[in-house]
Amino acid sequence: METNSLSQLAQLGAGIAIGFGAIGAGLGIGLATKGLMDAVSRQPEVAGKAFGFFLLGAALSEACALYAFVIAFQLLGK
Amino acid sequence: MEHWLYTFSIAGHNFSVNMDTIITMWTAMIALIIFALLATRKLSLVPGKLQAACENILRFFWGTLDTMIPNENRRHVPLIASLFLFILTANLMGQLPLRIIHLKTGELASPTNDINLTSAMAIIVLIYYIGTGIKQKGPKYFLHEFSFTGIVMALVELLEMVTRPLSLAIRLFANIFAGEILVSIALGLSAYFLPLPIMLFEILVAFIQATVFMMLTIAYISSATGEEH
């Protein structure tokens, strides 16, 4: 038990890392969706163009969760 | 997830190469080269089907560049187009059933699930936009006005030289890698039908990530050549 406590702590840290990363990405994608809905309800004719920008912004904010995922994966390997 | 490591040593230094990434990367590159050769073989004023399709692809790059870089933007087309087409081909290759080919260790998958490949592309982008900025403005590119704001801006730009390629590389790598892990988790839950929607989503991710990489490259070039730099 004592010998592998470090790796258990690393697994705990991986869970915490991916959890906090997901909070930020979820907030970001929610805000992006809110912006898309606002734009489309105000001007329905820009829907196609706004959706492209929405996908771009969602991918950019999703990347923050994926940085946390990379860190978590590094921790799991410890 | 694991790679097929090939280790060798030159003059006492050990090097290791991810062979599976090299195989899939060259497959993607050869597919693109063959496509380009076929598309430009018989050029005519009245385009055939393939030539018309390629002209539309080129027009897409021209349109994207026109919206973000105001003048002299056509000379960036070679870098932008080859980055986009190569990343798209490489990402989509991950959804092919390449895993039926057995290697000693590791497996054949999308080449962009290796951080070495994506960071190489990110460093190419870094060198390109710094080179473009120097070509446009001369050594003045690195200089700012001597004031508090100018010094802070110079330090921030020094930081950006590291964070920009780092974020470019990790974003592409982590998206593709997370997709593969997601598919393998779905395979573990149920081998039938459950991975299918996730793989369809991965096709969407492949297009989006190629677009994001291209857009960020254009934005960096635009910020290096713009007036307000």
Short mmCIF file of N, CA and C in Angstrom, two decimals, chain B residues 88-169:
data_model
loop_
_atom_site.label_atom_id
_atom_site.label_comp_id
_atom_site.label_asym_id
_atom_site.label_seq_id
_atom_site.Cartn_x
_atom_site.Cartn_y
_atom_site.Cartn_z
N LEU B 88 -6.21 17.27 -42.91
CA LEU B 88 -7.51 16.64 -43.16
C LEU B 88 -7.32 15.18 -43.56
N THR B 89 -6.39 14.93 -44.50
CA THR B 89 -6.16 13.54 -44.92
C THR B 89 -5.67 12.69 -43.75
N ALA B 90 -4.76 13.28 -42.95
CA ALA B 90 -4.20 12.53 -41.84
C ALA B 90 -5.26 12.21 -40.79
N ASN B 91 -6.12 13.19 -40.49
CA ASN B 91 -7.16 12.93 -39.49
C ASN B 91 -8.15 11.89 -39.97
N LEU B 92 -8.53 12.00 -41.25
CA LEU B 92 -9.53 11.06 -41.76
C LEU B 92 -8.98 9.65 -41.87
N MET B 93 -7.64 9.53 -42.02
CA MET B 93 -7.04 8.19 -42.10
C MET B 93 -7.27 7.40 -40.82
N GLY B 94 -7.47 8.10 -39.69
CA GLY B 94 -7.68 7.40 -38.43
C GLY B 94 -8.96 6.59 -38.40
N GLN B 95 -9.92 6.95 -39.25
CA GLN B 95 -11.19 6.21 -39.25
C GLN B 95 -11.16 5.02 -40.20
N LEU B 96 -10.07 4.86 -40.97
CA LEU B 96 -9.95 3.68 -41.83
C LEU B 96 -9.62 2.47 -40.97
N PRO B 97 -10.02 1.27 -41.38
CA PRO B 97 -9.69 0.07 -40.58
C PRO B 97 -8.24 -0.35 -40.75
N LEU B 98 -7.32 0.54 -40.33
CA LEU B 98 -5.89 0.25 -40.51
C LEU B 98 -5.39 -0.73 -39.46
N ARG B 99 -6.18 -0.93 -38.37
CA ARG B 99 -5.68 -1.75 -37.28
C ARG B 99 -5.67 -3.23 -37.61
N ILE B 100 -6.25 -3.63 -38.76
CA ILE B 100 -6.17 -5.05 -39.12
C ILE B 100 -4.76 -5.43 -39.57
N ILE B 101 -3.92 -4.42 -39.87
CA ILE B 101 -2.51 -4.71 -40.18
C ILE B 101 -1.76 -4.79 -38.86
N HIS B 102 -1.20 -5.95 -38.55
CA HIS B 102 -0.56 -6.12 -37.26
C HIS B 102 0.90 -5.71 -37.33
N LEU B 103 1.31 -4.91 -36.34
CA LEU B 103 2.71 -4.55 -36.20
C LEU B 103 3.28 -5.28 -35.00
N LYS B 104 4.59 -5.13 -34.80
CA LYS B 104 5.22 -5.78 -33.64
C LYS B 104 4.66 -5.20 -32.35
N THR B 105 4.75 -3.88 -32.21
CA THR B 105 4.08 -3.19 -31.11
C THR B 105 3.35 -2.00 -31.70
N GLY B 106 2.34 -1.55 -30.99
CA GLY B 106 1.62 -0.39 -31.48
C GLY B 106 0.66 -0.76 -32.58
N GLU B 107 0.07 0.27 -33.18
CA GLU B 107 -0.92 0.03 -34.21
C GLU B 107 -0.90 1.19 -35.19
N LEU B 108 -1.39 0.93 -36.40
CA LEU B 108 -1.48 2.00 -37.38
C LEU B 108 -2.75 2.79 -37.11
N ALA B 109 -2.61 4.08 -36.95
CA ALA B 109 -3.78 4.94 -36.73
C ALA B 109 -3.50 6.25 -37.43
N SER B 110 -4.26 7.26 -37.10
CA SER B 110 -4.04 8.56 -37.69
C SER B 110 -2.66 9.10 -37.31
N PRO B 111 -1.86 9.61 -38.25
CA PRO B 111 -0.53 10.09 -37.88
C PRO B 111 -0.56 11.29 -36.95
N THR B 112 -1.67 12.03 -36.91
CA THR B 112 -1.71 13.21 -36.04
C THR B 112 -1.95 12.83 -34.58
N ASN B 113 -2.03 11.52 -34.24
CA ASN B 113 -2.13 11.20 -32.82
C ASN B 113 -0.74 11.09 -32.19
N ASP B 114 0.27 11.56 -32.93
CA ASP B 114 1.64 11.59 -32.41
C ASP B 114 2.05 13.05 -32.27
N ILE B 115 2.48 13.42 -31.05
CA ILE B 115 2.74 14.86 -30.83
C ILE B 115 3.97 15.33 -31.59
N ASN B 116 4.84 14.39 -31.99
CA ASN B 116 6.03 14.81 -32.75
C ASN B 116 5.65 15.42 -34.08
N LEU B 117 4.67 14.80 -34.76
CA LEU B 117 4.25 15.31 -36.07
C LEU B 117 3.60 16.68 -35.93
N THR B 118 2.68 16.83 -34.96
CA THR B 118 1.96 18.10 -34.85
C THR B 118 2.89 19.21 -34.40
N SER B 119 3.87 18.89 -33.52
CA SER B 119 4.76 19.98 -33.11
C SER B 119 5.70 20.36 -34.24
N ALA B 120 6.04 19.42 -35.11
CA ALA B 120 6.85 19.78 -36.27
C ALA B 120 6.09 20.76 -37.15
N MET B 121 4.79 20.49 -37.37
CA MET B 121 4.00 21.42 -38.19
C MET B 121 3.87 22.77 -37.51
N ALA B 122 3.71 22.77 -36.17
CA ALA B 122 3.57 24.03 -35.45
C ALA B 122 4.85 24.85 -35.55
N ILE B 123 6.01 24.17 -35.50
CA ILE B 123 7.28 24.91 -35.60
C ILE B 123 7.46 25.48 -37.00
N ILE B 124 7.00 24.74 -38.02
CA ILE B 124 7.04 25.28 -39.38
C ILE B 124 6.22 26.56 -39.46
N VAL B 125 5.02 26.54 -38.84
CA VAL B 125 4.18 27.73 -38.84
C VAL B 125 4.87 28.89 -38.13
N LEU B 126 5.51 28.60 -36.98
CA LEU B 126 6.23 29.64 -36.23
C LEU B 126 7.31 30.30 -37.08
N ILE B 127 8.14 29.43 -37.73
CA ILE B 127 9.22 29.97 -38.55
C ILE B 127 8.65 30.77 -39.71
N TYR B 128 7.54 30.27 -40.29
CA TYR B 128 6.97 30.95 -41.45
C TYR B 128 6.46 32.33 -41.09
N TYR B 129 5.71 32.44 -39.94
CA TYR B 129 5.14 33.77 -39.70
C TYR B 129 6.18 34.76 -39.21
N ILE B 130 7.21 34.27 -38.50
CA ILE B 130 8.28 35.20 -38.12
C ILE B 130 9.04 35.64 -39.37
N GLY B 131 9.29 34.69 -40.29
CA GLY B 131 9.98 35.04 -41.52
C GLY B 131 9.19 36.02 -42.35
N THR B 132 7.87 35.83 -42.41
CA THR B 132 7.04 36.77 -43.16
C THR B 132 7.08 38.16 -42.54
N GLY B 133 7.05 38.21 -41.19
CA GLY B 133 7.10 39.51 -40.53
C GLY B 133 8.41 40.22 -40.78
N ILE B 134 9.54 39.46 -40.75
CA ILE B 134 10.84 40.08 -40.98
C ILE B 134 10.94 40.57 -42.42
N LYS B 135 10.38 39.76 -43.36
CA LYS B 135 10.43 40.14 -44.77
C LYS B 135 9.62 41.40 -45.01
N GLN B 136 8.51 41.52 -44.27
CA GLN B 136 7.62 42.66 -44.49
C GLN B 136 8.20 43.93 -43.89
N LYS B 137 8.78 43.84 -42.66
CA LYS B 137 9.15 45.05 -41.93
C LYS B 137 10.64 45.16 -41.65
N GLY B 138 11.43 44.14 -42.04
CA GLY B 138 12.84 44.20 -41.71
C GLY B 138 13.05 43.93 -40.24
N PRO B 139 14.24 44.26 -39.70
CA PRO B 139 14.50 43.97 -38.28
C PRO B 139 13.60 44.77 -37.33
N LYS B 140 12.86 45.74 -37.88
CA LYS B 140 11.93 46.51 -37.04
C LYS B 140 10.85 45.62 -36.45
N TYR B 141 10.69 44.40 -37.04
CA TYR B 141 9.66 43.47 -36.56
C TYR B 141 9.83 43.19 -35.08
N PHE B 142 11.09 43.10 -34.61
CA PHE B 142 11.31 42.74 -33.21
C PHE B 142 11.30 43.95 -32.29
N LEU B 143 11.35 45.15 -32.86
CA LEU B 143 11.51 46.34 -32.03
C LEU B 143 10.16 46.95 -31.70
N HIS B 144 10.07 47.47 -30.50
CA HIS B 144 8.88 48.21 -30.09
C HIS B 144 9.36 49.56 -29.58
N GLU B 145 8.41 50.44 -29.38
CA GLU B 145 8.79 51.75 -28.84
C GLU B 145 9.32 51.57 -27.42
N PHE B 146 10.30 52.44 -27.05
CA PHE B 146 10.93 52.28 -25.75
C PHE B 146 10.10 52.97 -24.68
N SER B 147 9.11 52.24 -24.19
CA SER B 147 8.31 52.77 -23.09
C SER B 147 7.85 51.57 -22.29
N PHE B 148 7.10 51.80 -21.24
CA PHE B 148 6.67 50.68 -20.39
C PHE B 148 5.81 49.71 -21.19
N THR B 149 4.85 50.25 -21.96
CA THR B 149 3.98 49.40 -22.77
C THR B 149 4.77 48.62 -23.81
N GLY B 150 5.75 49.32 -24.41
CA GLY B 150 6.54 48.66 -25.43
C GLY B 150 7.33 47.49 -24.88
N ILE B 151 7.91 47.67 -23.69
CA ILE B 151 8.71 46.59 -23.09
C ILE B 151 7.80 45.42 -22.72
N VAL B 152 6.63 45.73 -22.15
CA VAL B 152 5.71 44.66 -21.80
C VAL B 152 5.26 43.91 -23.04
N MET B 153 4.97 44.66 -24.13
CA MET B 153 4.53 44.01 -25.37
C MET B 153 5.63 43.11 -25.91
N ALA B 154 6.89 43.57 -25.82
CA ALA B 154 7.99 42.75 -26.32
C ALA B 154 8.10 41.46 -25.53
N LEU B 155 7.93 41.57 -24.19
CA LEU B 155 8.01 40.35 -23.37
C LEU B 155 6.86 39.41 -23.69
N VAL B 156 5.66 39.98 -23.88
CA VAL B 156 4.50 39.14 -24.22
C VAL B 156 4.73 38.43 -25.54
N GLU B 157 5.36 39.14 -26.51
CA GLU B 157 5.59 38.50 -27.79
C GLU B 157 6.65 37.40 -27.70
N LEU B 158 7.63 37.63 -26.79
CA LEU B 158 8.61 36.57 -26.56
C LEU B 158 7.91 35.32 -26.01
N LEU B 159 6.94 35.54 -25.11
CA LEU B 159 6.18 34.43 -24.54
C LEU B 159 5.33 33.75 -25.61
N GLU B 160 4.78 34.58 -26.52
CA GLU B 160 3.89 34.03 -27.55
C GLU B 160 4.65 33.11 -28.50
N MET B 161 5.96 33.39 -28.69
CA MET B 161 6.73 32.51 -29.58
C MET B 161 6.75 31.08 -29.06
N VAL B 162 6.58 30.90 -27.75
CA VAL B 162 6.54 29.54 -27.19
C VAL B 162 5.10 29.04 -27.12
N THR B 163 4.19 29.89 -26.62
CA THR B 163 2.85 29.38 -26.36
C THR B 163 2.06 29.12 -27.63
N ARG B 164 2.30 29.92 -28.70
CA ARG B 164 1.53 29.71 -29.92
C ARG B 164 1.79 28.35 -30.55
N PRO B 165 3.05 27.98 -30.84
CA PRO B 165 3.24 26.64 -31.40
C PRO B 165 2.87 25.53 -30.43
N LEU B 166 3.07 25.77 -29.12
CA LEU B 166 2.71 24.74 -28.15
C LEU B 166 1.21 24.46 -28.18
N SER B 167 0.42 25.55 -28.20
CA SER B 167 -1.03 25.33 -28.19
C SER B 167 -1.50 24.75 -29.51
N LEU B 168 -0.90 25.18 -30.63
CA LEU B 168 -1.26 24.60 -31.93
C LEU B 168 -1.02 23.09 -31.93
N ALA B 169 0.18 22.70 -31.45
CA ALA B 169 0.55 21.27 -31.49
C ALA B 169 -0.34 20.47 -30.57
#
